[in-house]
Tab-separated table of C-alpha atoms and ligand atoms in Angstrom:
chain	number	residue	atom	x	y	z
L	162	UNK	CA	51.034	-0.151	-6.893
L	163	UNK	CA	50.784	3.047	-8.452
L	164	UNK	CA	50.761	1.331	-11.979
L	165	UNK	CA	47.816	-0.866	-10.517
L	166	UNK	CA	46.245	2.558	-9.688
L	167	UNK	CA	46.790	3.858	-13.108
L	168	UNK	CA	45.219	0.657	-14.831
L	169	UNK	CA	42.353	0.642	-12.590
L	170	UNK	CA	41.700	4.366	-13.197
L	171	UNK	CA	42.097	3.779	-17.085
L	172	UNK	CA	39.785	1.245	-17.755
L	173	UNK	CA	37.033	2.903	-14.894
L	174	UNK	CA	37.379	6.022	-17.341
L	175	UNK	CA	37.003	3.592	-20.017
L	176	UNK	CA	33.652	1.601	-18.358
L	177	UNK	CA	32.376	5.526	-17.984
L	178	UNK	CA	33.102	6.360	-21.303
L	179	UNK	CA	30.991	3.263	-22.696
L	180	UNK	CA	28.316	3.529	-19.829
L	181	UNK	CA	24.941	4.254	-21.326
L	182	UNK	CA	22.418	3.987	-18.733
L	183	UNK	CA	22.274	5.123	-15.038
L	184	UNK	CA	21.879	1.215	-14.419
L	185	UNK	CA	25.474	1.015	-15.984
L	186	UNK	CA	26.559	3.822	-14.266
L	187	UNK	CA	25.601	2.468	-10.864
L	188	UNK	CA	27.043	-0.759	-12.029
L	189	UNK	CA	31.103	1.128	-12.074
L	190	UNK	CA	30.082	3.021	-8.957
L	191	UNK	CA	29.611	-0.464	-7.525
L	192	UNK	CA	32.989	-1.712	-9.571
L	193	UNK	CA	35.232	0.717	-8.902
L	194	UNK	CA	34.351	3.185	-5.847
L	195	UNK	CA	32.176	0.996	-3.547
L	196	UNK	CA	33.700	0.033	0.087
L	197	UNK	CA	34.313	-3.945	-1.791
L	198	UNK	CA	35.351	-2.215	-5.068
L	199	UNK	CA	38.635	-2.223	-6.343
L	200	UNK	CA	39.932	0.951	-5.528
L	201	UNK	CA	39.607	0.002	-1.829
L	202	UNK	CA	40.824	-3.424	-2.319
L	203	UNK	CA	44.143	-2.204	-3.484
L	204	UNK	CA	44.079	0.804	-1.021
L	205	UNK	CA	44.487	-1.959	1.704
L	206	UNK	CA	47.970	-2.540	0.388
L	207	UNK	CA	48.890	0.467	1.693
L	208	UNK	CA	49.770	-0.994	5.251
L	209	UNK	CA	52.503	-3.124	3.496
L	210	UNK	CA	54.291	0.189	1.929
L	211	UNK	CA	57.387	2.670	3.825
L	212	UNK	CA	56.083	5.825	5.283
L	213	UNK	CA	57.115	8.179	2.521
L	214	UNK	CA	54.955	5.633	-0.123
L	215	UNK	CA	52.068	5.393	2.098
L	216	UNK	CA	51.384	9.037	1.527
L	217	UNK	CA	52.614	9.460	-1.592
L	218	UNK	CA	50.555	6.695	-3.033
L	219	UNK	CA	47.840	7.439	-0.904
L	220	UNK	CA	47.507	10.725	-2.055
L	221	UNK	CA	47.527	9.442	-5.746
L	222	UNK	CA	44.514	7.118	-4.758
L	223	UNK	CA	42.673	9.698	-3.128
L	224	UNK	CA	43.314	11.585	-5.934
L	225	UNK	CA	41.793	9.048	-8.667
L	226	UNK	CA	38.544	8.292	-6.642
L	227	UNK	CA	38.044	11.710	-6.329
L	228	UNK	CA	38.167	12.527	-10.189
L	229	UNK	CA	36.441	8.985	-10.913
L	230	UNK	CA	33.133	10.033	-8.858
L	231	UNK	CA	33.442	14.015	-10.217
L	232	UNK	CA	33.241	11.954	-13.823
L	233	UNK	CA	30.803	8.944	-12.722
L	234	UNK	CA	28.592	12.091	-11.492
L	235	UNK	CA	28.757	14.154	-14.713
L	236	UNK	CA	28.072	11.184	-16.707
L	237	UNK	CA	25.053	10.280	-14.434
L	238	UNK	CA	23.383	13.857	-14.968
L	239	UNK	CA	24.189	13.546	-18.620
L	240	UNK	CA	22.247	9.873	-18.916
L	241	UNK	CA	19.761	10.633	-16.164
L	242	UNK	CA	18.803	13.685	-18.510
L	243	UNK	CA	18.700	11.806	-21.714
L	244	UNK	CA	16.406	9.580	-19.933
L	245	UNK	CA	14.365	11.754	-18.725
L	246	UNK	CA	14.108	13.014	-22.086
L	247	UNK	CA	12.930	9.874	-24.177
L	248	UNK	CA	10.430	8.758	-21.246
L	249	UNK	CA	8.587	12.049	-21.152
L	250	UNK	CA	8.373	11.666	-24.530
L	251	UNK	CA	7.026	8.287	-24.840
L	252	UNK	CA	4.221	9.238	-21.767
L	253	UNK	CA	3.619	12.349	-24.260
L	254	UNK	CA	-0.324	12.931	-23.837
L	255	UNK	CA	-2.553	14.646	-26.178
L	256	UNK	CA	-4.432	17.528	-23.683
L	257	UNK	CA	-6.609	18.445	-26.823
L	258	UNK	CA	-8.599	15.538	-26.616
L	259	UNK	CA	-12.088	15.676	-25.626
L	260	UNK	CA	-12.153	14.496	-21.913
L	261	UNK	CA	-14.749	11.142	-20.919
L	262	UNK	CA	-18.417	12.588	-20.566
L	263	UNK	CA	-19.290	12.172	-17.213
L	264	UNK	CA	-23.298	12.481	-16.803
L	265	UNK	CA	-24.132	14.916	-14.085
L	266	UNK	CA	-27.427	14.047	-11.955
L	267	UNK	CA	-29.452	17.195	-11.708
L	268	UNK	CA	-31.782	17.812	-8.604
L	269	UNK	CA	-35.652	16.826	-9.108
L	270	UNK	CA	-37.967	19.819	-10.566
L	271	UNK	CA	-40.478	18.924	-7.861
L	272	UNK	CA	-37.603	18.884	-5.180
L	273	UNK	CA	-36.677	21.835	-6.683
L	274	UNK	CA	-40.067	23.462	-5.866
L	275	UNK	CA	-40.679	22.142	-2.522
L	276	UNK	CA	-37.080	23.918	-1.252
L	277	UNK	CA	-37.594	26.968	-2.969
L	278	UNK	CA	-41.564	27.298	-0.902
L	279	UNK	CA	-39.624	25.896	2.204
L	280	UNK	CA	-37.694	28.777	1.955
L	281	UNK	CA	-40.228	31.322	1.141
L	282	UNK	CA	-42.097	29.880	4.655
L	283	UNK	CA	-39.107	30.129	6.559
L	284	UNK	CA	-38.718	33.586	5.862
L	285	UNK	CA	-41.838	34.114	6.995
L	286	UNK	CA	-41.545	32.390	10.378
L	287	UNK	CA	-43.014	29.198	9.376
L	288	UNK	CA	-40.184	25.679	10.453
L	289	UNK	CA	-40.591	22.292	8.973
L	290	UNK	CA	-42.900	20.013	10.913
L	291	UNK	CA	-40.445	17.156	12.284
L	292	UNK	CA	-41.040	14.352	10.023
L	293	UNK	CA	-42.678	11.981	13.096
L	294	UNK	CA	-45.666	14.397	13.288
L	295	UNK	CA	-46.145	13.904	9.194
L	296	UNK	CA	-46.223	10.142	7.988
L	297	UNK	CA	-47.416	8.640	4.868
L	298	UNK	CA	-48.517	5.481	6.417
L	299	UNK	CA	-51.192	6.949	8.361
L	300	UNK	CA	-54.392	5.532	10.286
L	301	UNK	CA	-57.812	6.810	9.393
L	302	UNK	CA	-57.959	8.387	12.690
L	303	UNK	CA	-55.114	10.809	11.891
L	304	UNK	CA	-56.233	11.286	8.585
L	305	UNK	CA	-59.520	12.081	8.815
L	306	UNK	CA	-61.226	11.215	11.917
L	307	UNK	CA	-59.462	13.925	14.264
L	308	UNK	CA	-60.106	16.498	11.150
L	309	UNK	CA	-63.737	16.365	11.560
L	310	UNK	CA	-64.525	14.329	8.762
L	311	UNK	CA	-67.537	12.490	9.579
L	312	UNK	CA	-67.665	8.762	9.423
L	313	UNK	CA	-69.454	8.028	6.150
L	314	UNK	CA	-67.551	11.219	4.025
L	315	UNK	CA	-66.930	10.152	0.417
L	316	UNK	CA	-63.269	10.701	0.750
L	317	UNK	CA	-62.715	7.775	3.336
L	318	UNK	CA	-64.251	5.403	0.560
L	319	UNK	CA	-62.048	3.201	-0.774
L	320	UNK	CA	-62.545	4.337	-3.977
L	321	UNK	CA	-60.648	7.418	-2.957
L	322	UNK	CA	-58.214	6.788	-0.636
L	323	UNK	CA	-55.660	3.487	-0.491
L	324	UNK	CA	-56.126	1.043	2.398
L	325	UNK	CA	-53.395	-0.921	3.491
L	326	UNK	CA	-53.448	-4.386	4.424
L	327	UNK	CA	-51.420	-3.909	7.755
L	328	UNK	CA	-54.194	-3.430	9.439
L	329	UNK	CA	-58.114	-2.268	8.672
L	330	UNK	CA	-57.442	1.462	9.541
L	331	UNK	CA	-54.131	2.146	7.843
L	332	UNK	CA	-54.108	4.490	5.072
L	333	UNK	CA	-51.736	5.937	2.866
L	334	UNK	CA	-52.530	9.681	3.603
L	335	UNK	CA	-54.951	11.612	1.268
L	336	UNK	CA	-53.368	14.518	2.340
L	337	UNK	CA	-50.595	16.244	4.306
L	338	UNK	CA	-53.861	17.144	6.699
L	339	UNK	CA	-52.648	14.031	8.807
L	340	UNK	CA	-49.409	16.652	10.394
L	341	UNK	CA	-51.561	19.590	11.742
L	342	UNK	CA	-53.422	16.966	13.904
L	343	UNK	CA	-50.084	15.394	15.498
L	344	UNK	CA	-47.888	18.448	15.421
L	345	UNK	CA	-50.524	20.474	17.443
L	346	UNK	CA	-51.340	17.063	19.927
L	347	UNK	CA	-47.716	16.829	20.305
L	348	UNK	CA	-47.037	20.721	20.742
L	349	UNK	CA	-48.951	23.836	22.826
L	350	UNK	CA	-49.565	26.914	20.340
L	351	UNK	CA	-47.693	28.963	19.236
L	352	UNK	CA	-47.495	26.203	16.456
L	353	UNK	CA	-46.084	27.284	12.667
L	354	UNK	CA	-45.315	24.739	10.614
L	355	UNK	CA	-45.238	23.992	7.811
L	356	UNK	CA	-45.028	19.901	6.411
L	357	UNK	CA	-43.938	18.887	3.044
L	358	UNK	CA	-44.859	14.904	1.760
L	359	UNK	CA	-46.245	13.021	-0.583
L	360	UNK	CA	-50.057	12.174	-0.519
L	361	UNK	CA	-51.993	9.386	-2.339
L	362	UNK	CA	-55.431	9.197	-3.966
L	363	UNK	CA	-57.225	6.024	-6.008
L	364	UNK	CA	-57.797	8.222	-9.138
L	365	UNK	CA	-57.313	7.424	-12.913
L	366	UNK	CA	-54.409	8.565	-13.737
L	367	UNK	CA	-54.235	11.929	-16.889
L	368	UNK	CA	-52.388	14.703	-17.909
L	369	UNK	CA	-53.835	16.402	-14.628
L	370	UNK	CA	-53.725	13.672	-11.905
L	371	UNK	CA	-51.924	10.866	-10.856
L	372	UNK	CA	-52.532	8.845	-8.204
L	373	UNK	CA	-49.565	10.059	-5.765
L	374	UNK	CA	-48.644	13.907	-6.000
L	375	UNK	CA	-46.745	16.185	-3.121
L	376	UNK	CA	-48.356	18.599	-0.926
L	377	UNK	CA	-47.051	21.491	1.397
L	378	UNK	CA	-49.139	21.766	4.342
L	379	UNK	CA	-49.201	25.014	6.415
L	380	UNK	CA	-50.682	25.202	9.781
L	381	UNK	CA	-50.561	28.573	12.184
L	382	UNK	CA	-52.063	28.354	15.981
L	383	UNK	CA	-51.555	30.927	18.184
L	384	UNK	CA	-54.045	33.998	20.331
L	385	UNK	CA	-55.466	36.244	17.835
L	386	UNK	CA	-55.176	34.657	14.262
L	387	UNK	CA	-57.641	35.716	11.719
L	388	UNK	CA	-58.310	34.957	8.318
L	389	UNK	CA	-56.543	39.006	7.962
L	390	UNK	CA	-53.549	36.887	8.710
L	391	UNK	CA	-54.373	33.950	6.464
L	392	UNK	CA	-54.802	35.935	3.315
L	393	UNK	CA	-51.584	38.220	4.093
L	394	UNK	CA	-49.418	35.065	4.543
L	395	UNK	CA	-51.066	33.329	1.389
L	396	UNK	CA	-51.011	36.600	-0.756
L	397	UNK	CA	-47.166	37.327	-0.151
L	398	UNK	CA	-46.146	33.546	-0.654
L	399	UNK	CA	-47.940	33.958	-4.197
L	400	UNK	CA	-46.165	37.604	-4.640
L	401	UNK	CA	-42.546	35.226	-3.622
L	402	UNK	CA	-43.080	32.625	-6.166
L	403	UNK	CA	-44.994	33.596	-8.971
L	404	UNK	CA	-43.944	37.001	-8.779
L	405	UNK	CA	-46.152	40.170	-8.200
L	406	UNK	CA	-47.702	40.279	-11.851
L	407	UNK	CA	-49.655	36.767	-11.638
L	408	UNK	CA	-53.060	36.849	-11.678
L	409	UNK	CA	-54.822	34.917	-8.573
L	410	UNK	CA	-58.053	34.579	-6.918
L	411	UNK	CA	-59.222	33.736	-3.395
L	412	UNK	CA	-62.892	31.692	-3.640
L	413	UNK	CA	-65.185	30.372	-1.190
L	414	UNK	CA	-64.536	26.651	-0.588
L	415	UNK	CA	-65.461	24.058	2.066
L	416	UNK	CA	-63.297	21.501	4.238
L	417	UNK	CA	-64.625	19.527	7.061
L	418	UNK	CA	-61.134	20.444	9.007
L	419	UNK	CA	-61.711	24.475	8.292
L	420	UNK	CA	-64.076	26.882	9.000
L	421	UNK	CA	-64.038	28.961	6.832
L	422	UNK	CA	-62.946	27.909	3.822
L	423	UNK	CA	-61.424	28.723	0.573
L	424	UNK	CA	-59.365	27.992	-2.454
L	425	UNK	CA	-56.556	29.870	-4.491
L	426	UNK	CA	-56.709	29.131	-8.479
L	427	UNK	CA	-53.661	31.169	-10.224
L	428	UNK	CA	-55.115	31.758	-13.710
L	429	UNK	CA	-53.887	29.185	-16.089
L	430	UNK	CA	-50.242	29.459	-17.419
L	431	UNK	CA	-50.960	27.634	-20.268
L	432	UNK	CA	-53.730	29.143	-22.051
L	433	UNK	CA	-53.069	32.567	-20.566
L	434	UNK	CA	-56.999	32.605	-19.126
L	435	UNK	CA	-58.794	31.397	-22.474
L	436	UNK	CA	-59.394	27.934	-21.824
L	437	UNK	CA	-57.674	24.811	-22.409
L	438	UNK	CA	-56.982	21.149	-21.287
L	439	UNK	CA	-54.690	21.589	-18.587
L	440	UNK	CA	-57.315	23.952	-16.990
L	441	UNK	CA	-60.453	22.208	-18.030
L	442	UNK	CA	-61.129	25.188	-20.340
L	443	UNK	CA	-62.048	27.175	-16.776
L	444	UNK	CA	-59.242	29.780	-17.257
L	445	UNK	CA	-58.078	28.508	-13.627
L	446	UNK	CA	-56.058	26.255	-11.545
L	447	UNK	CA	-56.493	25.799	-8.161
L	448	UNK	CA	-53.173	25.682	-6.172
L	449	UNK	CA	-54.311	25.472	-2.446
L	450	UNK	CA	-57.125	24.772	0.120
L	451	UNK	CA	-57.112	27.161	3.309
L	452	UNK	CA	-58.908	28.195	5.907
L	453	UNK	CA	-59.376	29.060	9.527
L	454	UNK	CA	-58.996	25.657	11.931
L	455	UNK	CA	-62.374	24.180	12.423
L	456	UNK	CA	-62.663	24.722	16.331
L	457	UNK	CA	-63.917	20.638	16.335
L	458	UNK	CA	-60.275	20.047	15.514
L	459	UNK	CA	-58.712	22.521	17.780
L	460	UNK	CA	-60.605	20.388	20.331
L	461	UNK	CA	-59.799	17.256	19.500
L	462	UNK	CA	-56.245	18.103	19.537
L	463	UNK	CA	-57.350	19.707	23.611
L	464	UNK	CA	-56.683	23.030	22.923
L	465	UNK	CA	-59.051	25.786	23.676
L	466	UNK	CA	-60.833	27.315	21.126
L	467	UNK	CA	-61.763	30.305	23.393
L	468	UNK	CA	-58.056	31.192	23.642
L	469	UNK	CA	-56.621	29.992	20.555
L	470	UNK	CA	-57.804	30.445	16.898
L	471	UNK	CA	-55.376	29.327	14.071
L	472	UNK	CA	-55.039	29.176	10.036
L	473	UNK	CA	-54.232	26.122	8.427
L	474	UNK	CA	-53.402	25.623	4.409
L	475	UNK	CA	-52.487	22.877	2.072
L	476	UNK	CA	-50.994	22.914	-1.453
L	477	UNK	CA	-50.079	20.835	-4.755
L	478	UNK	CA	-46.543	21.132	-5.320
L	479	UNK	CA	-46.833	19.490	-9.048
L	480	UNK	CA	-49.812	22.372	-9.767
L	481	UNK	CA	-47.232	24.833	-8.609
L	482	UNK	CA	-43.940	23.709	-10.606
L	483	UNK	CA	-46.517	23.047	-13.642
L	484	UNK	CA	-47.734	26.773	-13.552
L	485	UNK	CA	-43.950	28.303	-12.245
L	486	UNK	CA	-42.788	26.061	-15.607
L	487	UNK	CA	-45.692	25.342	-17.949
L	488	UNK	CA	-45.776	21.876	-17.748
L	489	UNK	CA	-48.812	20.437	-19.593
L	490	UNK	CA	-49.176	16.645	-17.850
L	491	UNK	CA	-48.338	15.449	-14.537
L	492	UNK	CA	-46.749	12.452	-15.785
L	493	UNK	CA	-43.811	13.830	-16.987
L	494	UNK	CA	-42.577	14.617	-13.417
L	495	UNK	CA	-42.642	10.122	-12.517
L	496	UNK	CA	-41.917	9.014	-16.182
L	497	UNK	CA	-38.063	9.821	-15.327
L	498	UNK	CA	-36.866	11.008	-19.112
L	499	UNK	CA	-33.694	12.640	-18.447
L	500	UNK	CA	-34.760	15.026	-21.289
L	501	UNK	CA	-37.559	16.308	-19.510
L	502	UNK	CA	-35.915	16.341	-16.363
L	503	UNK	CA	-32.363	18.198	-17.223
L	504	UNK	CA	-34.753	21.041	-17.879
L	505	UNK	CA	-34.992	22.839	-14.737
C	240	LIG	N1	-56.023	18.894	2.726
C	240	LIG	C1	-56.698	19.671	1.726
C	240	LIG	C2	-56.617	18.931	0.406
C	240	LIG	O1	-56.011	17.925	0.315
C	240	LIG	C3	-56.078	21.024	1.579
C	240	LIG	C4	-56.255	21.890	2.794
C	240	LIG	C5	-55.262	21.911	3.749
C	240	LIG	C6	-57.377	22.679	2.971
C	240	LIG	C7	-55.415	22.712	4.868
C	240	LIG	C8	-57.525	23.483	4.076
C	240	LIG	C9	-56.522	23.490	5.007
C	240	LIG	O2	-57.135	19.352	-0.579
């Protein structure tokens, strides 16, 4: 039995020898050391051996298994290595070549505008208008009837403003105008608000106007407003924006909805003041319409004009990233060319 022993150990050291992949090597684990491999099949011989054999051949048979899995694991680590070695060489990447271009999507100039004069309003106490009080479908009495515009005004013509065919008085706004109405029906003073959105008008479309832009609409109702308070709210979003060293002007204006009236221009970015096409060689572009709430309004909408007085204000946000950016044509900001847009 012992000679059995001996051959099996022999030609297991052999198998090891010749093994040349950890597949082989599991292969003699499975041969030679597993509970159906041969070392165990002749182990159950023992029974049939005297006392004194038992343990000395038992011993001896212990002995083998125990140097056959010391060399089966040697030889594993040895193979398992090599392995290693030629697959992480085949799977060998290049890290010095240029990676895939992945196009980034950049954030809108005109979004871009409208957050940064969100946040200059919020600082100043001003919270966005919730977007039911400012709709671009509107009716005509939202956009202009409840703002005192009188029923034959040139604006309401349909050469001016877009008339939808869901019914006869729906609209697509003219103006952001349409959210002072509902936010102060739908709210007791103190309102400040202030209501971004895009507005539509039927005009031919330049390098100056198109026929949908974005407005920011301000509105400020509370006791004891005055146009003091308009001009100081105005003059230090300008100072935010454009920065203390632009040159602006306030001038006398008229709205049916205010009372009185007037209009910002920021003097022209493009031709520095002298004159050009962008500012229809004036010098000037006007950025905003303000004035003090037309007390008709502040009545429609029931509050009391004898209590309440309020400032209300509405501006282009394309005229303001034009003049922030000097931008010479509208169109640029809807024509979409990435090579425009990446600018900002
Ligand atoms: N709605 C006016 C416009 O479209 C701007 C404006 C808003 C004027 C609020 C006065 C007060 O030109």
């Amino acid at each position: 039995m012992k000679k059995q022993l001996e051959k099996i150990f022999n030609s297991a050291v052999l198998d090891i020898e010749k093994a040349t992949s950890t597949e082989d090597i599991e292969d003699i684990k499975l041969k030679y050391l597993s509970r159906k491999g041969e070392l165990n099949s002749i182990k159950k011989n023992l029974k049939d051996l005297s006392e004194e054999d038992k343990r000395v051949v038992g011993a001896f048979a212990n002995d083998i298994a125990q140097k056959l899995e010391d060399s089966v694991k040697e030889k594993y680590n040895l193979i398992y290595r090599k392995e290693l070695d030629v697959k992480l060489q085949q799977e060998k990447i290049d890290i010095t070549l240029p990676g895939k271009f992945i196009p980034q999507g950049k954030v809108h100039p005109l979004t871009v505008t409208t957050n940064e004069i969100i946040s200059i309003f919020q600082s100043l106490g001003f919270s966005l208008v919730q977007s039911v009080n400012s709709p671009e479908v509107e009716t005509e009495h939202f956009n202009f009837d409840m703002l005192n515009f009188p029923p034959d005004h040139p604006a309401k013509d349909m050469q001016d403003t877009y008339y939808t065919n869901i019914a006869k008085n729906v609209v697509l706004r003219s103006q952001t105008s349409n959210a002072q109405v509902r936010e102060m029906e739908n709210n007791k003073p103190p309102v400040r608000v202030i209501a971004p959105g895009r507005v539509y008008r039927n005009e031919a479309v330049n390098s100056r106007k198109n026929n949908f832009f974005h407005q920011i609409e301000g509105l400020y109702v509370d006791k004891d407003i005055t146009f003091g308070d308009l001009k100081g709210v105005l003059n230090e979003f300008i100072r935010l924006y454009f920065g203390s060293s632009r040159v602006t002007r306030f001038r006398n204006s008229f709205f049916p909805f205010t009372e009185p009236s007037a209009e910002v221009d920021v003097q022209c970015i493009i031709c520095g003041g002298d004159g050009c096409r962008t500012c229809s060689n004036t010098g000037w572009l006007e950025i905003l319409g303000a004035g003090m709430v037309d007390v008709n309004v502040l009545k429609n909408c029931e509050i009391d004009p004898e209590v309440y007085t309020g400032f209300a204000f509405g501006m282009g946000v394309e005229r303001l990233t034009m003049l922030k950016y000097a931008v010479d044509d509208i169109r640029l900001f809807f024509n979409n060319d990435v090579r425009f847009l990446t600018q900002f």
